[in-house]
Amino acid sequence: MDTDATYQAPSVDEIKTLLTERFAGKVNVTKTETRRVYATLPKEIVHEVCEYIHEKLTFEHISTVIGVDMVDYMQVVYHISNYHTGTMIELTTNLDNHDLHVQSISDIWVGGNWHERETYELFGIIFDGHPKLERLLTPDTYEFYPFRKSYKLRGQE
Amino acid sequence: MVYSSILDWIHFPDVMSNMYYPFDVYNLPYDISYKLWELLGGTIAWLINLLLPGNPVSTWLICDEVVNMFALIIFMIVIFLVVFIATLISLWEERKVLGRLMDRRGTMIGMKGFLQCVADGLKTFMKENTMPKKVDKMTYMWTLSLVIGTSVLIACMIPLSQRWFVVDYSTGLLIIMALFALAPFFILVSGWGQNNKYSLIGGMRAAELMISYEVPILIMIATTALMAGSFNIGDIVNAQFNSTWYFIPQIVGFITFFFCATAESERTPFDIAEAEAELVEGWQTEYAGMKWGLIMLGDYFRGYVACAMITIMYLGGWLLPWDPLQINTYLPELTFLIKTWFVFFMMIILRGAIARVRPDQILNIGWKVFMPLSVVNLAIVLMLKIGGVY
Amino acid sequence: MAKDVLDIKAESAVMDTDKMWIIMGPQHPFSHGLWTLKIQVDGEIVKDAEPIVGYLHRGWEKEAEARSYPKIIPMADRLCYAASMTYTHLFCMTVEKALDIDVPEKAKYIRIVADEICRIQSHLMWLAAVGTDLGNFTVFLWCMREREFFMDLNVRLCGARMTTNYPRIGGVRNDTTELFDRDVMRCVERFEKVLMDDIVTLIDDSSVFVSRMKGVGYLTREQTVNLGITGPAMRGAGVDFDIRRDDPYDNYDKIDFDVPVMTQGDSYSRYQVRIEEMLQSCKIIRQAVQKVKALGKNAPYRLKVPSNVPAGRSTVRLEDPRGESLMYLISDGTDKPYRLKVRSPIFTNVSAAKPLVQGCRIADVPVVMAMIDMCLGETDR
């Protein structure tokens, strides 16, 4: 398929083909369902892929940016949705524990701004290029990241 | 005259015969207070005389000058109490009517809810009298007393009838209007002195409201005076009795004045100076407890004054044109108060029906609608005057 | 001479006046809940704004990791007091998807009825808040009166008024009570009349109400979408998207309803979208109640589900009264979630406060922010 063309309402199969063709060997579409595409990708190309999804596949809305602490490594999950077909792409990327940096996507979707801030304050994942990466829900004085698995609730250990 | 017996004293002479009688014409509240003092002072004099027969104090208590002095003190209390109760009734009316408009019952405690006002008043007096540390104490207290003081003063200065008045100026309407327009200045200074951003914005809004609504109000007062040929309140009422109530020829002016007076007394659709949605309580933010209670009371006094002015200027004051029950002779005060409460009722409906107007919209309406309308009203009255209808 | 005049004009155009930061909140009559809006004003015009949230942050997601799945249901109720049913519903759907089970038809329709009752209730509360923000208490009390009838329907359905604790993983807690369909029909019938005759007439026929809402808080379609605004606020700006219709869950695809869309993008269009949504909810309730009735009394309404959820990930999104809410569940084979993330619509909507209120007057700020329909329980989680 033509990976440079703009698609307003791509179908699930089209999205799968386009993503795997454009980013051959890097983006791995793991699963598709009705109106759902699941993909994994290395963290270096997150911004590039998001830009492509936004510009060429017309996914106008970012639902969430989720941080996940898998103890050995961390994950960032993006849910991106299309307003014409109701399709949602789920992008998952892994981060090394000693290098928790990923390119911010809040310049593509401004709506991702607060989600990234939240993920930063709760997991300590740093989004490079974010306009204002400060604590949002928790007090500025916190020096720990409360949603990491290493942070135990009282009575939990 | 030396004191001899109690009957010397409590014999209820004609007040006008007192050589120190302070008014030119008969004054009912003064008469009442004169008689009250005769009862009270006579009893005191009698008691002292029982203990110490032939003492000079009893004689002093019954001489003309002293009676007059005490009668004047009671007179002030009587005038204030009547206005105070009339205002409390309008407050109660607002709570009940507004309640019904909103599909609830309003206050229910004591005398159909009337005693709730009293309870609320007592409650605010019980509260701790706090003052923020950073306010300018001088302006904070002085402006408050001036706002409340001028409000109470004009409320007391409104005559209830030809025989129920405090002073009978030939320019009564203008003086009332002048005092009515003073309060926003104090509100502006108070908003500044409170060292609070909400208060400052509220004070500025009060000032801009005053500036834009003073002009049409004054034009309409001048129009009414032109029609009646006098600024004296009694003359205006009598002129309406002799022709028609002025709201018929001046229907434009009546409606305009109604809205302008609502705005001037800062009641809800126009209460941008204390818009609680965005400015917390506007210029009243830093006033707590009793001070706030007094401000609320002052607000209702101003509402009462606005309604009374509408009654005087457009609804024939204390006189009824058609009077089979002789109310005009016996109870003109009641007529006046009922008309005032009726105007207040219309203000309550306005409050229940529409939302608060934005400051810039208020200024727009004031300058672009009410101002031309008041001039149109003036033109109509001029034509009627020239045509010889009035 | 003419040159001087021009110079003065040019100078006044760039003349800098002192700006002032006003901190509205956390205890402020306009912030329906605990949050702060810092606004920078130049006279009466708002130049800059910054929302501050987090006063209510309870660590909901972390708490959920320490609880077994059924115990999270009452917690999900507390995410939003005004629309508790939708969050519990969403949580149950997420776990059901992870379990890969299909709930009985009857449960699906009952959930739809409960959701739509909740939507009307939430929108009525919003309308009441708009009334107070505009300085009119009549609207407030009339809306609260109408809301009581829907509260009573909640009581008929599950015994609670606000935090209902009703949907269950694999169905709903109990079947509809006797004569529930009759009560719902009566309530809806009455509500449609009262809403249109009383409340909407009071607001729409008054030029003060309309002029307060028209033209303020304007956002274009592109801005709205890019800022991540969802729900009625988004549909008021011309985005024709509703998860119930375009990404259906439960049995919404078998129900016939319209999605109201307005294109003006100001506060008034958001208001109109919400009013129209309430009427559409009535339509949905009618159909769903008929379907429940048609399924008969003995139809199953709940499945038995295992307490351990197999390892995996599941994502479900749902049209909350306020916008798109989403839950992302990572299960690890135990009876507790490994990670449960909630996407709250208002969390994103309120982050758009700056473009919304910029250029408005101070008096417009409550009206514009009211159209977001704040609910802090879900924002701070």
mmCIF file with all atom_site columns, N, CA, C and O in Angstrom, chain A residues 35-36 60-61 63-64 67 69 75 83 86 90 108 110-111 114 118 132 136 147-149 151, chain C residues 50 53 61-62 65 221 225-227 234 241 247-248 313 315 317 324 338-339 341 343 351 381:
data_model
loop_
_atom_site.group_PDB
_atom_site.id
_atom_site.type_symbol
_atom_site.label_atom_id
_atom_site.label_alt_id
_atom_site.label_comp_id
_atom_site.label_asym_id
_atom_site.label_entity_id
_atom_site.label_seq_id
_atom_site.pdbx_PDB_ins_code
_atom_site.Cartn_x
_atom_site.Cartn_y
_atom_site.Cartn_z
_atom_site.occupancy
_atom_site.B_iso_or_equiv
_atom_site.pdbx_formal_charge
_atom_site.auth_seq_id
_atom_site.auth_comp_id
_atom_site.auth_asym_id
_atom_site.auth_atom_id
_atom_site.pdbx_PDB_model_num
ATOM 1   N N  . ARG A 1 35  ? -12.220 -2.966 15.416 1.00 0.00 ? 35  ARG A N  1
ATOM 2   C CA . ARG A 1 35  ? -11.895 -1.570 15.757 1.00 0.00 ? 35  ARG A CA 1
ATOM 3   C C  . ARG A 1 35  ? -10.741 -1.459 16.768 1.00 0.00 ? 35  ARG A C  1
ATOM 4   O O  . ARG A 1 35  ? -10.637 -0.468 17.475 1.00 0.00 ? 35  ARG A O  1
ATOM 5   N N  . ARG A 1 36  ? -9.911  -2.455 16.874 1.00 0.00 ? 36  ARG A N  1
ATOM 6   C CA . ARG A 1 36  ? -8.774  -2.358 17.783 1.00 0.00 ? 36  ARG A CA 1
ATOM 7   C C  . ARG A 1 36  ? -7.524  -2.863 17.081 1.00 0.00 ? 36  ARG A C  1
ATOM 8   O O  . ARG A 1 36  ? -7.562  -3.910 16.421 1.00 0.00 ? 36  ARG A O  1
ATOM 9   N N  . GLU A 1 60  ? -7.096  11.564 15.409 1.00 0.00 ? 60  GLU A N  1
ATOM 10  C CA . GLU A 1 60  ? -7.031  12.929 15.926 1.00 0.00 ? 60  GLU A CA 1
ATOM 11  C C  . GLU A 1 60  ? -6.959  12.995 17.441 1.00 0.00 ? 60  GLU A C  1
ATOM 12  O O  . GLU A 1 60  ? -6.719  14.045 17.996 1.00 0.00 ? 60  GLU A O  1
ATOM 13  N N  . HIS A 1 61  ? -7.213  11.891 18.091 1.00 0.00 ? 61  HIS A N  1
ATOM 14  C CA . HIS A 1 61  ? -7.430  11.973 19.534 1.00 0.00 ? 61  HIS A CA 1
ATOM 15  C C  . HIS A 1 61  ? -6.552  10.987 20.279 1.00 0.00 ? 61  HIS A C  1
ATOM 16  O O  . HIS A 1 61  ? -6.464  9.830  19.896 1.00 0.00 ? 61  HIS A O  1
ATOM 17  N N  . SER A 1 63  ? -6.289  9.073  23.690 1.00 0.00 ? 63  SER A N  1
ATOM 18  C CA . SER A 1 63  ? -7.104  8.798  24.875 1.00 0.00 ? 63  SER A CA 1
ATOM 19  C C  . SER A 1 63  ? -6.258  8.834  26.126 1.00 0.00 ? 63  SER A C  1
ATOM 20  O O  . SER A 1 63  ? -6.583  9.532  27.075 1.00 0.00 ? 63  SER A O  1
ATOM 21  N N  . THR A 1 64  ? -5.199  8.047  26.139 1.00 0.00 ? 64  THR A N  1
ATOM 22  C CA . THR A 1 64  ? -4.383  8.026  27.346 1.00 0.00 ? 64  THR A CA 1
ATOM 23  C C  . THR A 1 64  ? -2.920  7.806  27.010 1.00 0.00 ? 64  THR A C  1
ATOM 24  O O  . THR A 1 64  ? -2.575  7.296  25.952 1.00 0.00 ? 64  THR A O  1
ATOM 25  N N  . GLY A 1 67  ? 1.474   4.596  32.124 1.00 0.00 ? 67  GLY A N  1
ATOM 26  C CA . GLY A 1 67  ? 2.731   4.000  32.542 1.00 0.00 ? 67  GLY A CA 1
ATOM 27  C C  . GLY A 1 67  ? 2.465   2.684  33.258 1.00 0.00 ? 67  GLY A C  1
ATOM 28  O O  . GLY A 1 67  ? 1.481   2.557  33.979 1.00 0.00 ? 67  GLY A O  1
ATOM 29  N N  . ASP A 1 69  ? 4.574   -0.372 35.516 1.00 0.00 ? 69  ASP A N  1
ATOM 30  C CA . ASP A 1 69  ? 5.815   -0.831 36.122 1.00 0.00 ? 69  ASP A CA 1
ATOM 31  C C  . ASP A 1 69  ? 5.820   -2.349 36.104 1.00 0.00 ? 69  ASP A C  1
ATOM 32  O O  . ASP A 1 69  ? 5.061   -2.987 36.815 1.00 0.00 ? 69  ASP A O  1
ATOM 33  N N  . GLN A 1 75  ? 6.825   0.179  31.073 1.00 0.00 ? 75  GLN A N  1
ATOM 34  C CA . GLN A 1 75  ? 6.152   0.281  29.787 1.00 0.00 ? 75  GLN A CA 1
ATOM 35  C C  . GLN A 1 75  ? 5.392   1.600  29.714 1.00 0.00 ? 75  GLN A C  1
ATOM 36  O O  . GLN A 1 75  ? 4.931   2.114  30.731 1.00 0.00 ? 75  GLN A O  1
ATOM 37  N N  . TYR A 1 83  ? -11.727 9.420  15.028 1.00 0.00 ? 83  TYR A N  1
ATOM 38  C CA . TYR A 1 83  ? -13.107 9.864  15.211 1.00 0.00 ? 83  TYR A CA 1
ATOM 39  C C  . TYR A 1 83  ? -14.013 9.521  14.036 1.00 0.00 ? 83  TYR A C  1
ATOM 40  O O  . TYR A 1 83  ? -15.203 9.746  14.096 1.00 0.00 ? 83  TYR A O  1
ATOM 41  N N  . GLY A 1 86  ? -14.015 5.070  14.751 1.00 0.00 ? 86  GLY A N  1
ATOM 42  C CA . GLY A 1 86  ? -14.069 4.525  16.101 1.00 0.00 ? 86  GLY A CA 1
ATOM 43  C C  . GLY A 1 86  ? -12.982 3.519  16.365 1.00 0.00 ? 86  GLY A C  1
ATOM 44  O O  . GLY A 1 86  ? -13.044 2.761  17.315 1.00 0.00 ? 86  GLY A O  1
ATOM 45  N N  . GLU A 1 90  ? -3.498  0.675  20.052 1.00 0.00 ? 90  GLU A N  1
ATOM 46  C CA . GLU A 1 90  ? -2.805  0.621  21.336 1.00 0.00 ? 90  GLU A CA 1
ATOM 47  C C  . GLU A 1 90  ? -1.329  0.362  21.063 1.00 0.00 ? 90  GLU A C  1
ATOM 48  O O  . GLU A 1 90  ? -0.966  -0.678 20.522 1.00 0.00 ? 90  GLU A O  1
ATOM 49  N N  . ILE A 1 108 ? 2.267   16.704 19.393 1.00 0.00 ? 108 ILE A N  1
ATOM 50  C CA . ILE A 1 108 ? 1.353   16.222 18.349 1.00 0.00 ? 108 ILE A CA 1
ATOM 51  C C  . ILE A 1 108 ? -0.085  16.373 18.825 1.00 0.00 ? 108 ILE A C  1
ATOM 52  O O  . ILE A 1 108 ? -0.917  16.965 18.156 1.00 0.00 ? 108 ILE A O  1
ATOM 53  N N  . VAL A 1 110 ? -2.053  17.924 21.969 1.00 0.00 ? 110 VAL A N  1
ATOM 54  C CA . VAL A 1 110 ? -1.921  18.698 23.207 1.00 0.00 ? 110 VAL A CA 1
ATOM 55  C C  . VAL A 1 110 ? -2.628  17.975 24.348 1.00 0.00 ? 110 VAL A C  1
ATOM 56  O O  . VAL A 1 110 ? -2.263  18.088 25.512 1.00 0.00 ? 110 VAL A O  1
ATOM 57  N N  . GLY A 1 111 ? -3.654  17.198 23.997 1.00 0.00 ? 111 GLY A N  1
ATOM 58  C CA . GLY A 1 111 ? -4.397  16.470 25.016 1.00 0.00 ? 111 GLY A CA 1
ATOM 59  C C  . GLY A 1 111 ? -3.554  15.465 25.784 1.00 0.00 ? 111 GLY A C  1
ATOM 60  O O  . GLY A 1 111 ? -3.943  15.021 26.848 1.00 0.00 ? 111 GLY A O  1
ATOM 61  N N  . TRP A 1 114 ? -1.296  16.380 29.963 1.00 0.00 ? 114 TRP A N  1
ATOM 62  C CA . TRP A 1 114 ? -1.499  16.037 31.369 1.00 0.00 ? 114 TRP A CA 1
ATOM 63  C C  . TRP A 1 114 ? -1.307  14.551 31.630 1.00 0.00 ? 114 TRP A C  1
ATOM 64  O O  . TRP A 1 114 ? -0.898  14.158 32.716 1.00 0.00 ? 114 TRP A O  1
ATOM 65  N N  . GLU A 1 118 ? 1.118   13.145 34.440 1.00 0.00 ? 118 GLU A N  1
ATOM 66  C CA . GLU A 1 118 ? 0.681   12.198 35.462 1.00 0.00 ? 118 GLU A CA 1
ATOM 67  C C  . GLU A 1 118 ? 1.602   10.978 35.484 1.00 0.00 ? 118 GLU A C  1
ATOM 68  O O  . GLU A 1 118 ? 2.025   10.524 36.551 1.00 0.00 ? 118 GLU A O  1
ATOM 69  N N  . LYS A 1 132 ? 6.052   21.217 30.126 1.00 0.00 ? 132 LYS A N  1
ATOM 70  C CA . LYS A 1 132 ? 6.012   21.533 31.554 1.00 0.00 ? 132 LYS A CA 1
ATOM 71  C C  . LYS A 1 132 ? 5.883   20.245 32.340 1.00 0.00 ? 132 LYS A C  1
ATOM 72  O O  . LYS A 1 132 ? 4.797   19.820 32.694 1.00 0.00 ? 132 LYS A O  1
ATOM 73  N N  . LEU A 1 136 ? 1.664   17.006 39.233 1.00 0.00 ? 136 LEU A N  1
ATOM 74  C CA . LEU A 1 136 ? 0.328   17.522 38.982 1.00 0.00 ? 136 LEU A CA 1
ATOM 75  C C  . LEU A 1 136 ? -0.643  17.131 40.095 1.00 0.00 ? 136 LEU A C  1
ATOM 76  O O  . LEU A 1 136 ? -1.273  17.978 40.708 1.00 0.00 ? 136 LEU A O  1
ATOM 77  N N  . PHE A 1 147 ? 3.385   5.137  42.325 1.00 0.00 ? 147 PHE A N  1
ATOM 78  C CA . PHE A 1 147 ? 2.726   4.006  41.668 1.00 0.00 ? 147 PHE A CA 1
ATOM 79  C C  . PHE A 1 147 ? 3.699   2.921  41.238 1.00 0.00 ? 147 PHE A C  1
ATOM 80  O O  . PHE A 1 147 ? 3.291   1.923  40.672 1.00 0.00 ? 147 PHE A O  1
ATOM 81  N N  . ARG A 1 148 ? 4.975   3.104  41.536 1.00 0.00 ? 148 ARG A N  1
ATOM 82  C CA . ARG A 1 148 ? 5.911   2.025  41.208 1.00 0.00 ? 148 ARG A CA 1
ATOM 83  C C  . ARG A 1 148 ? 5.682   0.857  42.151 1.00 0.00 ? 148 ARG A C  1
ATOM 84  O O  . ARG A 1 148 ? 5.245   1.034  43.285 1.00 0.00 ? 148 ARG A O  1
ATOM 85  N N  . LYS A 1 149 ? 6.014   -0.325 41.668 1.00 0.00 ? 149 LYS A N  1
ATOM 86  C CA . LYS A 1 149 ? 5.777   -1.502 42.488 1.00 0.00 ? 149 LYS A CA 1
ATOM 87  C C  . LYS A 1 149 ? 6.681   -1.489 43.715 1.00 0.00 ? 149 LYS A C  1
ATOM 88  O O  . LYS A 1 149 ? 6.401   -2.148 44.718 1.00 0.00 ? 149 LYS A O  1
ATOM 89  N N  . TYR A 1 151 ? 7.124   0.902  45.630 1.00 0.00 ? 151 TYR A N  1
ATOM 90  C CA . TYR A 1 151 ? 6.493   1.693  46.683 1.00 0.00 ? 151 TYR A CA 1
ATOM 91  C C  . TYR A 1 151 ? 5.353   0.875  47.265 1.00 0.00 ? 151 TYR A C  1
ATOM 92  O O  . TYR A 1 151 ? 4.352   0.603  46.604 1.00 0.00 ? 151 TYR A O  1
ATOM 93  N N  . GLU C 2 50  ? -4.518  28.798 34.535 1.00 0.00 ? 50  GLU C N  1
ATOM 94  C CA . GLU C 2 50  ? -3.853  27.535 34.817 1.00 0.00 ? 50  GLU C CA 1
ATOM 95  C C  . GLU C 2 50  ? -4.665  26.753 35.832 1.00 0.00 ? 50  GLU C C  1
ATOM 96  O O  . GLU C 2 50  ? -4.849  27.207 36.961 1.00 0.00 ? 50  GLU C O  1
ATOM 97  N N  . VAL C 2 53  ? -5.148  20.783 39.914 1.00 0.00 ? 53  VAL C N  1
ATOM 98  C CA . VAL C 2 53  ? -5.962  19.718 40.492 1.00 0.00 ? 53  VAL C CA 1
ATOM 99  C C  . VAL C 2 53  ? -5.076  18.878 41.402 1.00 0.00 ? 53  VAL C C  1
ATOM 100 O O  . VAL C 2 53  ? -3.887  19.109 41.506 1.00 0.00 ? 53  VAL C O  1
ATOM 101 N N  . GLU C 2 61  ? -5.792  4.044  41.705 1.00 0.00 ? 61  GLU C N  1
ATOM 102 C CA . GLU C 2 61  ? -5.262  2.944  40.895 1.00 0.00 ? 61  GLU C CA 1
ATOM 103 C C  . GLU C 2 61  ? -4.351  2.053  41.731 1.00 0.00 ? 61  GLU C C  1
ATOM 104 O O  . GLU C 2 61  ? -4.356  0.823  41.601 1.00 0.00 ? 61  GLU C O  1
ATOM 105 N N  . LYS C 2 62  ? -3.563  2.686  42.603 1.00 0.00 ? 62  LYS C N  1
ATOM 106 C CA . LYS C 2 62  ? -2.674  1.901  43.467 1.00 0.00 ? 62  LYS C CA 1
ATOM 107 C C  . LYS C 2 62  ? -3.495  1.095  44.480 1.00 0.00 ? 62  LYS C C  1
ATOM 108 O O  . LYS C 2 62  ? -3.192  -0.072 44.747 1.00 0.00 ? 62  LYS C O  1
ATOM 109 N N  . GLU C 2 65  ? -4.858  -2.062 43.122 1.00 0.00 ? 65  GLU C N  1
ATOM 110 C CA . GLU C 2 65  ? -3.923  -3.174 42.957 1.00 0.00 ? 65  GLU C CA 1
ATOM 111 C C  . GLU C 2 65  ? -3.872  -4.057 44.201 1.00 0.00 ? 65  GLU C C  1
ATOM 112 O O  . GLU C 2 65  ? -3.399  -5.178 44.151 1.00 0.00 ? 65  GLU C O  1
ATOM 113 N N  . ARG C 2 221 ? -13.194 23.099 15.855 1.00 0.00 ? 221 ARG C N  1
ATOM 114 C CA . ARG C 2 221 ? -13.205 21.636 15.891 1.00 0.00 ? 221 ARG C CA 1
ATOM 115 C C  . ARG C 2 221 ? -11.788 21.102 16.070 1.00 0.00 ? 221 ARG C C  1
ATOM 116 O O  . ARG C 2 221 ? -11.554 20.207 16.880 1.00 0.00 ? 221 ARG C O  1
ATOM 117 N N  . VAL C 2 225 ? -10.468 18.845 19.260 1.00 0.00 ? 225 VAL C N  1
ATOM 118 C CA . VAL C 2 225 ? -9.989  17.476 19.116 1.00 0.00 ? 225 VAL C CA 1
ATOM 119 C C  . VAL C 2 225 ? -8.567  17.366 19.615 1.00 0.00 ? 225 VAL C C  1
ATOM 120 O O  . VAL C 2 225 ? -8.212  16.454 20.350 1.00 0.00 ? 225 VAL C O  1
ATOM 121 N N  . ASN C 2 226 ? -7.741  18.348 19.265 1.00 0.00 ? 226 ASN C N  1
ATOM 122 C CA . ASN C 2 226 ? -6.337  18.256 19.637 1.00 0.00 ? 226 ASN C CA 1
ATOM 123 C C  . ASN C 2 226 ? -6.131  18.391 21.135 1.00 0.00 ? 226 ASN C C  1
ATOM 124 O O  . ASN C 2 226 ? -5.221  17.791 21.699 1.00 0.00 ? 226 ASN C O  1
ATOM 125 N N  . LEU C 2 227 ? -6.995  19.175 21.783 1.00 0.00 ? 227 LEU C N  1
ATOM 126 C CA . LEU C 2 227 ? -6.873  19.329 23.228 1.00 0.00 ? 227 LEU C CA 1
ATOM 127 C C  . LEU C 2 227 ? -7.374  18.109 23.972 1.00 0.00 ? 227 LEU C C  1
ATOM 128 O O  . LEU C 2 227 ? -7.235  18.018 25.181 1.00 0.00 ? 227 LEU C O  1
ATOM 129 N N  . MET C 2 234 ? -17.214 18.178 23.308 1.00 0.00 ? 234 MET C N  1
ATOM 130 C CA . MET C 2 234 ? -16.640 17.955 21.983 1.00 0.00 ? 234 MET C CA 1
ATOM 131 C C  . MET C 2 234 ? -17.714 17.973 20.908 1.00 0.00 ? 234 MET C C  1
ATOM 132 O O  . MET C 2 234 ? -17.544 18.578 19.855 1.00 0.00 ? 234 MET C O  1
ATOM 133 N N  . PHE C 2 241 ? -19.000 12.180 17.050 1.00 0.00 ? 241 PHE C N  1
ATOM 134 C CA . PHE C 2 241 ? -18.462 10.917 17.561 1.00 0.00 ? 241 PHE C CA 1
ATOM 135 C C  . PHE C 2 241 ? -19.066 10.624 18.915 1.00 0.00 ? 241 PHE C C  1
ATOM 136 O O  . PHE C 2 241 ? -19.062 11.465 19.812 1.00 0.00 ? 241 PHE C O  1
ATOM 137 N N  . ASP C 2 247 ? -18.474 2.997  18.605 1.00 0.00 ? 247 ASP C N  1
ATOM 138 C CA . ASP C 2 247 ? -17.638 1.912  19.112 1.00 0.00 ? 247 ASP C CA 1
ATOM 139 C C  . ASP C 2 247 ? -18.470 1.180  20.150 1.00 0.00 ? 247 ASP C C  1
ATOM 140 O O  . ASP C 2 247 ? -18.154 1.188  21.327 1.00 0.00 ? 247 ASP C O  1
ATOM 141 N N  . PRO C 2 248 ? -19.588 0.561  19.712 1.00 0.00 ? 248 PRO C N  1
ATOM 142 C CA . PRO C 2 248 ? -20.615 0.168  20.685 1.00 0.00 ? 248 PRO C CA 1
ATOM 143 C C  . PRO C 2 248 ? -20.148 -0.911 21.642 1.00 0.00 ? 248 PRO C C  1
ATOM 144 O O  . PRO C 2 248 ? -19.377 -1.797 21.298 1.00 0.00 ? 248 PRO C O  1
ATOM 145 N N  . ARG C 2 313 ? -4.162  -8.462 28.987 1.00 0.00 ? 313 ARG C N  1
ATOM 146 C CA . ARG C 2 313 ? -4.468  -7.026 29.050 1.00 0.00 ? 313 ARG C CA 1
ATOM 147 C C  . ARG C 2 313 ? -5.798  -6.777 28.377 1.00 0.00 ? 313 ARG C C  1
ATOM 148 O O  . ARG C 2 313 ? -6.123  -7.409 27.372 1.00 0.00 ? 313 ARG C O  1
ATOM 149 N N  . THR C 2 315 ? -8.671  -3.514 27.349 1.00 0.00 ? 315 THR C N  1
ATOM 150 C CA . THR C 2 315 ? -9.016  -2.096 27.326 1.00 0.00 ? 315 THR C CA 1
ATOM 151 C C  . THR C 2 315 ? -10.474 -1.974 26.933 1.00 0.00 ? 315 THR C C  1
ATOM 152 O O  . THR C 2 315 ? -10.893 -2.594 25.960 1.00 0.00 ? 315 THR C O  1
ATOM 153 N N  . ARG C 2 317 ? -13.547 1.130  26.544 1.00 0.00 ? 317 ARG C N  1
ATOM 154 C CA . ARG C 2 317 ? -13.927 2.531  26.756 1.00 0.00 ? 317 ARG C CA 1
ATOM 155 C C  . ARG C 2 317 ? -15.430 2.669  26.683 1.00 0.00 ? 317 ARG C C  1
ATOM 156 O O  . ARG C 2 317 ? -16.115 1.837  26.085 1.00 0.00 ? 317 ARG C O  1
ATOM 157 N N  . GLU C 2 324 ? -15.285 10.557 27.275 1.00 0.00 ? 324 GLU C N  1
ATOM 158 C CA . GLU C 2 324 ? -14.787 9.208  27.053 1.00 0.00 ? 324 GLU C CA 1
ATOM 159 C C  . GLU C 2 324 ? -14.037 8.738  28.289 1.00 0.00 ? 324 GLU C C  1
ATOM 160 O O  . GLU C 2 324 ? -13.037 9.323  28.680 1.00 0.00 ? 324 GLU C O  1
ATOM 161 N N  . TYR C 2 338 ? -3.025  -6.427 38.283 1.00 0.00 ? 338 TYR C N  1
ATOM 162 C CA . TYR C 2 338 ? -1.631  -6.002 38.374 1.00 0.00 ? 338 TYR C CA 1
ATOM 163 C C  . TYR C 2 338 ? -1.550  -4.495 38.211 1.00 0.00 ? 338 TYR C C  1
ATOM 164 O O  . TYR C 2 338 ? -0.813  -3.821 38.912 1.00 0.00 ? 338 TYR C O  1
ATOM 165 N N  . ARG C 2 339 ? -2.308  -3.979 37.285 1.00 0.00 ? 339 ARG C N  1
ATOM 166 C CA . ARG C 2 339 ? -2.386  -2.532 37.100 1.00 0.00 ? 339 ARG C CA 1
ATOM 167 C C  . ARG C 2 339 ? -3.750  -2.220 36.527 1.00 0.00 ? 339 ARG C C  1
ATOM 168 O O  . ARG C 2 339 ? -4.239  -2.899 35.633 1.00 0.00 ? 339 ARG C O  1
ATOM 169 N N  . LYS C 2 341 ? -5.747  1.135  35.153 1.00 0.00 ? 341 LYS C N  1
ATOM 170 C CA . LYS C 2 341 ? -5.659  2.576  34.870 1.00 0.00 ? 341 LYS C CA 1
ATOM 171 C C  . LYS C 2 341 ? -7.037  3.090  34.475 1.00 0.00 ? 341 LYS C C  1
ATOM 172 O O  . LYS C 2 341 ? -7.753  2.440  33.729 1.00 0.00 ? 341 LYS C O  1
ATOM 173 N N  . ARG C 2 343 ? -8.994  6.251  32.713 1.00 0.00 ? 343 ARG C N  1
ATOM 174 C CA . ARG C 2 343 ? -8.906  7.501  31.987 1.00 0.00 ? 343 ARG C CA 1
ATOM 175 C C  . ARG C 2 343 ? -10.172 8.291  32.285 1.00 0.00 ? 343 ARG C C  1
ATOM 176 O O  . ARG C 2 343 ? -11.273 7.864  31.975 1.00 0.00 ? 343 ARG C O  1
ATOM 177 N N  . SER C 2 351 ? -7.755  20.221 31.491 1.00 0.00 ? 351 SER C N  1
ATOM 178 C CA . SER C 2 351 ? -6.430  20.703 31.096 1.00 0.00 ? 351 SER C CA 1
ATOM 179 C C  . SER C 2 351 ? -6.552  21.705 29.954 1.00 0.00 ? 351 SER C C  1
ATOM 180 O O  . SER C 2 351 ? -5.587  22.403 29.644 1.00 0.00 ? 351 SER C O  1
ATOM 181 N N  . ARG C 2 381 ? -8.733  11.041 41.067 1.00 0.00 ? 381 ARG C N  1
ATOM 182 C CA . ARG C 2 381 ? -8.701  9.601  41.324 1.00 0.00 ? 381 ARG C CA 1
ATOM 183 C C  . ARG C 2 381 ? -8.006  9.278  42.632 1.00 0.00 ? 381 ARG C C  1
ATOM 184 O O  . ARG C 2 381 ? -6.901  8.807  42.669 1.00 0.00 ? 381 ARG C O  1
#
